[in-house]
């Protein structure tokens, strides 16, 4: 399927879409598949379109998930995603009311935006689960004039003001380089899985996750439940990683990451 300049769908409302490929194209809207999704299931879709947006909530598959849970299973994104604004992800830009679940996904595209930039989800404000998924794309948060960027290989940022807001990341892998613009004190929030936030009330659980590192003995263990590995050990963790081609990784321990 070849998407229009604004993507294939405007809204997915309690819909099921599955088993097709989005052709190589340039999308100037919020997503190659759908700007917004409610209570929908998306599975077996491969996206090859790039997305370039001037608005927040931008992704390859769903710009914003809202009102009821959206599930994305066995999907692959090969297209780069970029916005001048925030909440940018490989699969979902903003996981809002109702939450979202991503299962066995692969993101190979580079993801770029101002803040809250993630390999799979840019910004989560409700209940998010990411399981058995792989990010190989670089994730870049270039911040804004007055604020530092936030970025993560899986999740870019988590709203943290209530215990009902949850993020569970299990069995995931990141080989992409993650970076964020520093603020005036020299601090940017970036991490191979998701950024660290202090005084966090939200319930965040990361387990059995791994990222590719140059010096795994001294590199940052991104989050409790995350382990840095050298290339051969990283590729041996999952059969899907064995055939991946990696560029030279320069993601040493960030001096001012938190």
XYZ file of N, CA and C in Angstrom:
774
model
N 0.848 -1.189 0.000
C 0.000 0.000 0.000
C 0.882 1.235 0.000
N 0.570 2.177 -0.868
C 1.299 3.441 -0.901
C 0.500 4.497 -0.140
N 1.064 5.082 0.917
C 0.315 6.064 1.702
C 0.227 7.397 0.986
N -0.804 8.170 1.319
C -0.867 9.544 0.846
C 0.135 10.371 1.635
N 0.234 11.648 1.315
C 1.169 12.517 2.024
C 0.849 12.592 3.510
N -0.426 12.369 3.875
C -0.839 12.433 5.265
C -1.034 11.061 5.898
N -0.576 9.992 5.254
C -0.733 8.652 5.798
C -1.943 7.949 5.223
N -2.166 6.699 5.641
C -3.246 5.881 5.083
C -4.583 6.202 5.724
N -4.623 6.266 7.061
C -5.872 6.527 7.779
C -5.735 7.807 8.599
N -6.856 8.475 8.789
C -6.885 9.576 9.740
C -7.050 9.035 11.150
N -8.071 8.165 11.338
C -8.369 7.599 12.655
C -8.681 6.120 12.510
N -8.165 5.304 13.435
C -8.582 3.910 13.574
C -9.427 3.812 14.841
N -10.706 3.489 14.691
C -11.631 3.454 15.813
C -12.172 2.026 15.993
N -11.678 1.337 17.034
C -12.027 -0.058 17.303
C -11.873 -0.873 16.016
N -10.701 -0.768 15.421
C -10.429 -1.397 14.131
C -9.357 -2.472 14.280
N -9.323 -3.369 13.298
C -8.244 -4.342 13.189
C -7.636 -4.219 11.800
N -6.345 -3.942 11.749
C -5.635 -3.853 10.472
C -4.420 -4.769 10.559
N -4.173 -5.516 9.483
C -3.106 -6.510 9.589
C -2.559 -6.915 8.227
N -1.314 -7.400 8.270
C -0.688 -8.162 7.190
C -0.617 -7.430 5.861
N 0.049 -6.274 5.872
C 0.372 -5.616 4.608
C 1.642 -4.795 4.793
N 2.192 -4.351 3.672
C 3.414 -3.545 3.672
C 3.106 -2.147 3.180
N 3.591 -1.153 3.912
C 3.478 0.241 3.486
C 4.706 0.557 2.644
N 4.462 0.973 1.412
C 5.544 1.150 0.445
C 6.447 2.321 0.815
N 7.631 2.316 0.222
C 8.556 3.437 0.394
C 7.910 4.716 -0.136
N 7.838 5.719 0.707
C 7.195 6.983 0.355
C 7.621 8.027 1.375
N 7.249 9.284 1.101
C 7.520 10.372 2.039
C 6.188 10.897 2.563
N 5.965 10.739 3.860
C 4.734 11.174 4.499
C 5.015 12.457 5.269
N 4.174 13.470 5.073
C 4.380 14.755 5.748
C 3.391 14.984 6.880
N 2.553 13.979 7.190
C 1.619 14.091 8.305
C 2.227 13.517 9.579
N 1.360 13.071 10.505
C 1.831 12.581 11.792
C 2.210 11.105 11.798
N 1.750 10.335 10.813
C 2.054 8.898 10.802
C 1.815 8.323 9.413
N 2.547 7.262 9.093
C 2.334 6.583 7.816
C 1.042 5.777 7.833
N 0.670 5.235 9.012
C -0.543 4.423 9.098
C -1.749 5.254 9.526
N -1.738 5.809 10.738
C -2.905 6.548 11.239
C -2.465 7.625 12.217
N -3.076 8.803 12.110
C -2.757 9.865 13.064
C -3.189 9.478 14.472
N -4.404 8.890 14.608
C -4.933 8.579 15.930
C -5.592 7.206 15.914
N -5.526 6.495 17.054
C -6.143 5.166 17.141
C -6.815 5.004 18.489
N -8.021 4.409 18.455
C -8.777 4.098 19.667
C -9.094 2.608 19.670
N -8.749 1.909 20.737
C -9.169 0.524 20.905
C -8.925 -0.371 19.710
N -7.804 -0.198 19.051
C -7.549 -0.912 17.798
C -6.391 -1.899 17.937
N -6.398 -2.887 17.024
C -5.335 -3.879 16.967
C -4.632 -3.782 15.613
N -3.318 -3.694 15.680
C -2.496 -3.554 14.482
C -1.471 -4.682 14.506
N -1.384 -5.465 13.431
C -0.468 -6.610 13.460
C 0.084 -6.911 12.069
N 1.296 -7.429 12.048
C 1.898 -7.923 10.813
C 2.107 -6.889 9.738
N 2.321 -5.631 10.118
C 2.513 -4.559 9.133
C 3.982 -4.156 9.099
N 4.513 -4.011 7.894
C 5.870 -3.524 7.687
C 5.781 -2.138 7.059
N 6.392 -1.159 7.706
C 6.388 0.199 7.162
C 7.743 0.553 6.574
N 7.728 0.995 5.310
C 8.949 1.453 4.650
C 8.916 2.945 4.327
N 7.859 3.632 4.738
C 7.724 5.062 4.460
C 8.429 5.886 5.529
N 9.002 6.998 5.129
C 9.565 7.944 6.084
C 8.494 8.971 6.451
N 8.577 9.486 7.664
C 7.594 10.457 8.149
C 8.333 11.702 8.608
N 7.952 12.850 8.072
C 8.533 14.127 8.473
C 7.398 15.081 8.802
N 7.369 15.568 10.043
C 6.221 16.327 10.519
C 6.652 17.653 11.129
N 5.717 18.596 11.135
C 5.928 19.863 11.839
C 5.088 19.927 13.102
N 4.487 18.810 13.496
C 3.598 18.778 14.651
C 4.065 17.752 15.671
N 3.556 17.859 16.892
C 3.817 16.868 17.928
C 3.025 15.597 17.646
N 3.357 14.523 18.380
C 2.667 13.235 18.278
C 2.861 12.622 16.889
N 4.072 12.199 16.631
C 4.456 11.700 15.306
C 5.105 10.327 15.447
N 4.766 9.423 14.525
C 5.324 8.065 14.560
C 5.125 7.403 13.209
N 5.673 6.205 13.070
C 5.464 5.450 11.833
C 4.059 4.877 11.769
N 3.564 4.354 12.900
C 2.272 3.659 12.879
C 1.123 4.501 13.434
N 1.238 5.022 14.642
C 0.140 5.765 15.268
C 0.698 7.026 15.924
N 0.214 8.179 15.488
C 0.660 9.419 16.105
C 0.250 9.505 17.558
N -1.019 9.146 17.847
C -1.534 9.219 19.216
C -2.514 8.080 19.451
N -2.276 7.280 20.513
C -3.243 6.277 20.935
C -4.060 6.873 22.069
N -5.396 6.700 22.016
C -6.239 7.465 22.935
C -7.513 6.709 23.273
N -8.090 7.009 24.418
C -9.415 6.569 24.887
C -9.496 5.096 25.278
N -8.951 4.188 24.495
C -8.946 2.775 24.856
C -7.698 2.129 24.257
N -7.325 0.997 24.809
C -6.024 0.385 24.545
C -5.788 0.074 23.070
N -4.588 0.392 22.604
C -4.137 0.066 21.254
C -3.028 -0.976 21.366
N -3.141 -2.050 20.581
C -2.156 -3.124 20.605
C -1.489 -3.241 19.237
N -0.161 -3.259 19.243
C 0.616 -3.408 18.003
C 1.496 -4.645 18.155
N 1.302 -5.621 17.255
C 1.970 -6.914 17.380
C 2.673 -7.290 16.076
N 3.907 -7.775 16.198
C 4.659 -8.301 15.044
C 4.737 -7.310 13.892
N 5.027 -6.072 14.207
C 5.181 -5.037 13.178
C 6.634 -4.587 13.098
N 7.014 -4.087 11.926
C 8.384 -3.630 11.680
C 8.327 -2.241 11.056
N 9.113 -1.322 11.604
C 9.266 -0.014 10.979
C 10.677 0.134 10.435
N 10.773 0.404 9.134
C 12.061 0.651 8.481
C 12.255 2.110 8.090
N 11.251 2.946 8.335
C 11.311 4.330 7.897
C 11.780 5.276 8.992
N 12.537 6.301 8.608
C 12.938 7.341 9.559
C 11.725 8.200 9.915
N 11.695 8.663 11.168
C 10.600 9.500 11.654
C 11.212 10.750 12.281
N 10.737 11.927 11.860
C 11.311 13.165 12.388
C 10.244 14.242 12.492
N 10.308 15.013 13.569
C 9.420 16.161 13.751
C 10.198 17.288 14.407
N 9.782 18.523 14.132
C 10.386 19.665 14.818
C 9.817 19.812 16.219
N 8.739 19.069 16.522
C 8.116 19.108 17.836
C 8.445 17.828 18.614
N 7.722 17.594 19.721
C 8.018 16.471 20.598
C 7.029 15.328 20.480
N 7.175 14.341 21.382
C 6.369 13.120 21.385
C 6.510 12.388 20.052
N 7.700 11.885 19.799
C 8.012 11.223 18.533
C 8.520 9.810 18.835
N 7.930 8.804 18.178
C 8.334 7.432 18.417
C 8.364 6.619 17.138
N 9.043 5.484 17.188
C 9.054 4.600 16.033
C 7.685 4.003 15.760
N 6.934 3.660 16.824
C 5.616 3.033 16.658
C 4.473 3.964 17.060
N 4.593 4.632 18.212
C 3.547 5.524 18.729
C 4.210 6.813 19.215
N 3.641 7.949 18.826
C 4.176 9.220 19.304
C 3.794 9.490 20.746
N 2.481 9.444 21.030
C 1.978 9.684 22.384
C 1.006 8.580 22.752
N 1.345 7.802 23.772
C 0.448 6.803 24.334
C -0.343 7.472 25.444
N -1.590 7.828 25.130
C -2.407 8.622 26.046
C -3.450 7.738 26.730
N -4.643 8.266 26.963
C -5.682 7.560 27.717
C -5.974 6.186 27.113
N -6.078 5.186 27.971
C -6.335 3.828 27.508
C -5.087 2.992 27.382
N -3.957 3.637 27.195
C -2.689 2.928 27.156
C -2.421 2.205 25.842
N -1.305 1.501 25.820
C -0.883 0.806 24.604
C -0.017 -0.387 24.957
N 0.018 -1.351 24.043
C 0.862 -2.537 24.191
C 1.561 -2.812 22.868
N 2.871 -3.009 22.944
C 3.671 -3.345 21.767
C 4.340 -4.684 22.041
N 4.124 -5.644 21.123
C 4.629 -6.996 21.303
C 5.435 -7.401 20.068
N 6.646 -7.875 20.277
C 7.485 -8.416 19.195
C 7.609 -7.446 18.024
N 7.947 -6.210 18.337
C 8.157 -5.199 17.302
C 9.627 -4.991 17.009
N 9.908 -4.469 15.820
C 11.276 -4.098 15.450
C 11.241 -2.703 14.843
N 12.058 -1.801 15.386
C 12.218 -0.477 14.789
C 13.631 -0.338 14.252
N 13.736 -0.128 12.940
C 15.031 0.082 12.288
C 15.230 1.527 11.851
N 14.223 2.374 12.017
C 14.317 3.756 11.558
C 14.954 4.657 12.599
N 15.608 5.725 12.136
C 16.122 6.752 13.036
C 14.957 7.645 13.468
N 14.907 7.988 14.755
C 13.800 8.749 15.315
C 14.360 10.052 15.882
N 13.808 11.193 15.414
C 14.343 12.489 15.827
C 13.212 13.459 16.136
N 13.428 14.305 17.154
C 12.458 15.331 17.492
C 12.976 16.186 18.623
N 12.130 17.105 19.113
C 12.611 18.052 20.116
C 12.770 17.406 21.486
N 11.726 16.731 21.979
C 11.801 16.113 23.293
C 10.785 14.990 23.395
N 11.018 14.058 24.332
C 10.199 12.851 24.466
C 10.270 12.033 23.176
N 11.471 11.513 22.910
C 11.747 10.796 21.670
C 12.148 9.365 22.015
N 11.424 8.372 21.453
C 11.698 6.988 21.798
C 11.743 6.074 20.588
N 12.517 5.015 20.689
C 12.592 4.055 19.600
C 11.239 3.439 19.284
N 10.400 3.242 20.307
C 9.052 2.710 20.094
C 7.963 3.714 20.458
N 8.068 4.344 21.614
C 7.050 5.305 22.060
C 7.740 6.575 22.526
N 7.232 7.727 22.058
C 7.818 8.988 22.482
C 7.461 9.337 23.913
N 6.153 9.396 24.198
C 5.694 9.860 25.513
C 4.535 8.996 25.970
N 4.615 8.522 27.210
C 3.543 7.705 27.777
C 2.936 8.391 28.985
N 1.594 8.493 29.005
C 0.924 9.095 30.147
C -0.047 8.143 30.834
N -0.181 6.908 30.349
C -1.090 5.966 30.990
C -0.386 4.630 31.216
N -0.942 3.542 30.709
C -0.349 2.223 30.925
C 0.278 1.736 29.613
N 1.585 1.555 29.638
C 2.309 1.110 28.446
C 3.051 -0.180 28.756
N 2.973 -1.135 27.828
C 3.759 -2.359 27.921
C 4.492 -2.569 26.596
N 5.799 -2.747 26.672
C 6.599 -3.086 25.486
C 7.337 -4.379 25.802
N 7.105 -5.412 24.986
C 7.630 -6.744 25.263
C 8.315 -7.323 24.030
N 9.476 -7.965 24.235
C 10.116 -8.757 23.185
C 10.334 -7.938 21.919
N 10.849 -6.717 22.075
C 10.988 -5.808 20.932
C 12.416 -5.310 20.801
N 12.783 -4.940 19.568
C 14.157 -4.592 19.231
C 14.205 -3.232 18.552
N 15.065 -2.347 19.065
C 15.335 -1.084 18.390
C 16.766 -1.063 17.881
N 16.931 -0.819 16.573
C 18.269 -0.660 15.994
C 18.500 0.762 15.496
N 17.461 1.600 15.520
C 17.581 2.955 14.997
C 18.197 3.901 16.011
N 18.840 4.949 15.516
C 19.358 5.995 16.394
C 18.209 6.875 16.867
N 18.289 7.323 18.111
C 17.218 8.118 18.720
C 17.829 9.436 19.180
N 17.323 10.549 18.632
C 17.932 11.857 18.876
C 16.877 12.844 19.358
N 17.132 13.456 20.505
C 16.295 14.544 21.005
C 17.120 15.824 20.972
N 16.724 16.771 20.097
C 17.535 17.970 19.962
C 17.044 19.112 20.846
N 16.048 18.838 21.713
C 15.621 19.819 22.690
C 15.013 21.057 22.072
N 14.949 22.106 22.863
C 14.436 23.392 22.393
C 15.340 24.486 22.920
N 14.983 25.724 22.651
C 15.843 26.845 23.043
C 16.079 26.878 24.543
N 15.039 26.513 25.317
C 15.133 26.679 26.767
C 15.106 25.370 27.547
N 15.040 24.248 26.875
C 14.884 22.992 27.599
C 15.774 21.906 27.023
N 16.212 21.011 27.907
C 16.989 19.861 27.476
C 16.080 18.845 26.799
N 16.695 17.940 26.055
C 15.936 16.884 25.413
C 15.813 15.663 26.308
N 14.847 14.799 25.986
C 14.703 13.510 26.661
C 14.535 12.444 25.590
N 15.272 11.335 25.720
C 15.198 10.297 24.706
C 15.557 8.947 25.312
N 14.992 7.878 24.717
C 15.296 6.529 25.159
C 15.191 5.555 24.007
N 15.950 4.484 24.071
C 15.932 3.499 23.002
C 14.587 2.814 22.849
N 13.819 2.709 23.936
C 12.480 2.127 23.878
C 11.416 3.194 24.121
N 11.506 3.927 25.230
C 10.532 4.950 25.613
C 11.241 6.266 25.861
N 10.682 7.355 25.294
C 11.348 8.653 25.400
C 11.083 9.389 26.690
N 9.871 9.281 27.241
C 9.540 9.962 28.493
C 8.278 9.352 29.087
N 8.191 9.396 30.406
C 7.072 8.831 31.148
C 6.481 9.905 32.058
N 5.177 10.173 31.942
C 4.533 11.048 32.922
C 4.565 10.346 34.269
N 4.865 11.090 35.338
C 5.260 10.440 36.576
C 4.501 10.913 37.804
N 3.329 11.530 37.636
C 2.674 12.161 38.777
C 1.613 11.300 39.455
N 1.449 10.041 39.046
C 0.454 9.179 39.675
C 0.838 7.720 39.484
N 0.484 6.889 40.468
C 0.867 5.487 40.414
C 0.084 4.703 39.364
N -1.014 5.269 38.850
C -1.767 4.566 37.795
C -1.067 4.689 36.446
N -0.085 5.541 36.361
C 0.673 5.701 35.124
C 1.834 4.712 35.162
N 1.811 3.714 34.293
C 2.787 2.633 34.376
C 3.493 2.419 33.047
N 4.733 1.994 33.135
C 5.503 1.583 31.962
C 6.207 0.280 32.307
N 5.965 -0.767 31.521
C 6.586 -2.062 31.739
C 7.322 -2.463 30.472
N 8.633 -2.585 30.576
C 9.476 -2.926 29.431
C 10.175 -4.242 29.749
N 9.897 -5.270 28.957
C 10.375 -6.616 29.260
C 10.982 -7.276 28.026
N 12.164 -7.838 28.178
C 12.777 -8.606 27.102
C 13.045 -7.794 25.852
N 13.521 -6.563 26.019
C 13.756 -5.683 24.867
C 15.249 -5.428 24.656
N 15.595 -5.004 23.435
C 16.985 -4.818 23.039
C 17.137 -3.494 22.304
N 18.276 -2.832 22.558
C 18.571 -1.598 21.836
C 20.019 -1.610 21.358
N 20.202 -1.386 20.042
C 21.554 -1.225 19.508
C 21.757 0.167 18.922
N 20.727 1.004 18.984
C 20.837 2.348 18.427
C 21.562 3.293 19.371
N 22.127 4.350 18.804
C 22.778 5.394 19.593
C 21.716 6.372 20.064
N 21.670 6.634 21.359
C 20.656 7.497 21.952
C 21.331 8.764 22.458
N 20.773 9.933 22.085
C 21.389 11.190 22.510
C 20.323 12.240 22.756
N 20.693 13.248 23.534
C 19.773 14.348 23.828
C 20.562 15.616 24.067
N 19.969 16.726 23.659
C 20.591 18.034 23.877
C 20.683 18.319 25.375
N 21.803 18.878 25.803
C 21.979 19.244 27.200
C 21.380 20.614 27.485
N 20.957 20.828 28.730
C 20.469 22.146 29.120
C 21.642 23.014 29.560
N 21.343 24.165 30.165
C 22.410 25.111 30.490
C 23.354 24.565 31.569
N 22.917 23.545 32.313
C 23.781 22.934 33.313
C 24.540 21.732 32.754
N 24.333 21.448 31.492
C 25.051 20.347 30.873
C 24.385 19.006 31.011
N 23.098 18.996 31.356
C 22.384 17.735 31.547
C 21.317 17.527 30.484
N 21.333 16.348 29.881
C 20.253 15.916 29.012
C 19.804 14.556 29.487
N 18.525 14.268 29.393
C 18.016 12.976 29.849
C 17.954 12.015 28.669
N 18.847 11.048 28.665
C 18.862 10.060 27.597
C 19.402 8.752 28.140
N 18.920 7.642 27.592
C 19.268 6.356 28.143
C 18.972 5.265 27.119
N 19.719 4.168 27.125
C 19.488 3.110 26.139
C 18.099 2.479 26.187
N 17.407 2.530 27.335
C 16.029 2.013 27.425
C 15.031 3.152 27.568
N 15.133 3.914 28.671
C 14.290 5.089 28.880
C 14.997 6.001 29.872
N 14.735 7.304 29.822
C 15.444 8.215 30.719
C 15.079 7.985 32.180
N 16.034 8.261 33.055
C 15.785 8.215 34.484
C 15.073 9.494 34.927
N 14.098 9.350 35.801
C 13.432 10.501 36.395
C 13.416 10.324 37.905
N 13.791 11.382 38.621
C 13.788 11.310 40.075
C 12.412 11.680 40.626
N 12.164 11.320 41.899
C 10.881 11.598 42.552
C 9.726 11.064 41.725
N 9.903 9.872 41.221
C 8.928 9.292 40.302
C 7.843 8.559 41.084
N 6.577 8.935 40.855
C 5.452 8.250 41.487
C 4.930 7.143 40.570
N 5.086 7.323 39.275
C 4.649 6.301 38.320
C 5.377 4.979 38.581
N 4.721 3.881 38.236
C 5.310 2.561 38.444
C 6.014 2.134 37.158
N 7.322 2.051 37.207
C 8.123 1.721 36.032
C 8.881 0.424 36.301
N 8.738 -0.541 35.402
C 9.398 -1.835 35.567
C 10.153 -2.173 34.287
N 11.452 -2.406 34.413
C 12.286 -2.820 33.287
C 12.968 -4.130 33.677
N 12.842 -5.152 32.839
C 13.452 -6.442 33.175
C 13.913 -7.173 31.923
N 15.001 -7.928 32.075
C 15.545 -8.767 30.998
C 15.789 -7.978 29.721
N 16.342 -6.783 29.861
C 16.618 -5.931 28.704
C 18.124 -5.749 28.526
N 18.534 -5.525 27.269
C 19.955 -5.450 26.944
C 20.203 -4.371 25.899
N 21.406 -3.772 25.985
C 21.783 -2.843 24.918
C 23.227 -3.068 24.504
N 23.507 -2.710 23.262
C 24.830 -2.894 22.678
C 25.758 -1.784 23.152
N 26.934 -2.161 23.650
C 27.852 -1.193 24.233
C 29.273 -1.429 23.741
N 30.056 -0.352 23.693
C 31.464 -0.465 23.321
C 32.264 -1.099 24.451
N 32.026 -0.633 25.668
C 32.747 -1.128 26.841
C 31.729 -1.570 27.892
N 31.194 -2.774 27.768
C 30.110 -3.190 28.653
C 30.493 -3.242 30.131
N 31.787 -3.370 30.441
C 32.185 -3.419 31.849
C 32.058 -2.058 32.511
N 32.195 -0.984 31.730
C 32.181 0.358 32.324
C 31.009 1.214 31.846
N 30.305 0.776 30.822
C 29.187 1.567 30.314
C 28.008 1.529 31.282
N 27.149 2.482 31.082
C 25.999 2.652 31.964
C 25.031 1.479 31.860
N 24.666 0.883 32.992
C 23.510 -0.001 33.029
C 22.287 0.907 33.075
N 21.582 0.970 31.948
C 20.648 2.048 31.691
C 19.563 2.183 32.741
N 19.094 1.100 33.260
C 18.000 1.109 34.212
C 18.096 -0.215 34.947
N 17.649 -0.293 36.161
C 17.620 -1.580 36.831
C 16.855 -2.575 35.954
N 17.470 -3.714 35.670
C 16.864 -4.668 34.755
C 17.422 -4.587 33.356
N 18.434 -3.719 33.148
C 19.059 -3.535 31.836
C 20.549 -3.819 31.934
N 21.102 -4.521 30.937
C 22.509 -4.907 30.959
C 23.188 -4.509 29.659
N 24.394 -3.942 29.765
C 25.203 -3.612 28.599
C 25.962 -4.847 28.143
N 25.993 -5.091 26.813
C 26.696 -6.248 26.265
C 27.551 -5.844 25.069
N 28.665 -6.553 24.884
C 29.465 -6.402 23.671
C 28.743 -7.069 22.500
N 29.211 -6.788 21.293
C 28.494 -7.177 20.084
C 28.171 -8.673 20.019
N 29.157 -9.523 20.198
C 28.909 -10.962 20.053
C 27.910 -11.469 21.091
N 28.053 -11.004 22.321
C 27.119 -11.420 23.373
C 25.719 -10.875 23.107
N 25.656 -9.668 22.595
C 24.360 -9.052 22.293
C 23.631 -9.841 21.207
N 24.320 -10.164 20.134
C 23.704 -10.891 19.027
C 23.278 -12.298 19.419
N 23.957 -12.871 20.412
C 23.639 -14.230 20.837
C 22.393 -14.312 21.716
N 21.876 -13.166 22.161
C 20.749 -13.172 23.093
C 19.427 -13.534 22.425
N 19.303 -13.285 21.120
C 18.021 -13.489 20.443
C 18.301 -13.830 18.984
N 17.616 -14.813 18.450
C 17.877 -15.233 17.069
C 17.618 -14.114 16.070
N 16.732 -13.184 16.386
C 16.468 -12.068 15.473
C 17.640 -11.113 15.396
N 18.496 -11.121 16.399
C 19.652 -10.231 16.414
C 20.825 -10.802 15.630
N 20.845 -12.093 15.435
C 22.005 -12.735 14.825
C 22.260 -12.255 13.400
N 21.205 -11.929 12.663
C 21.345 -11.535 11.266
C 21.378 -10.025 11.067
N 21.263 -9.275 12.148
C 21.266 -7.824 12.008
C 22.666 -7.318 11.719
N 22.754 -6.262 10.920
C 24.026 -5.614 10.620
C 24.123 -4.336 11.438
N 25.156 -4.221 12.236
C 25.293 -3.061 13.105
C 26.388 -2.135 12.594
N 26.141 -0.834 12.719
C 27.193 0.141 12.457
C 28.095 0.189 13.690
N 29.230 0.862 13.553
C 30.114 1.017 14.701
C 29.412 1.843 15.765
N 29.353 1.309 16.955
C 28.616 1.967 18.032
C 29.563 2.824 18.854
N 29.158 4.059 19.135
C 29.986 4.976 19.922
C 29.263 5.423 21.178
N 28.315 4.625 21.636
C 27.504 5.009 22.791
C 28.186 4.576 24.077
N 29.252 5.278 24.451
C 29.875 5.028 25.729
C 29.032 5.648 26.835
N 29.435 5.425 28.059
C 28.665 5.935 29.190
C 28.509 7.447 29.108
N 27.283 7.975 29.068
C 27.086 9.433 29.026
C 27.589 10.082 30.299
N 28.396 11.102 30.174
C 28.968 11.740 31.340
C 27.898 12.408 32.202
N 26.882 12.996 31.566
C 25.883 13.758 32.308
C 24.483 13.213 32.106
N 24.377 11.921 31.890
C 23.045 11.325 31.735
C 22.454 11.010 33.101
N 21.145 11.118 33.191
C 20.465 10.705 34.426
C 19.029 10.355 34.121
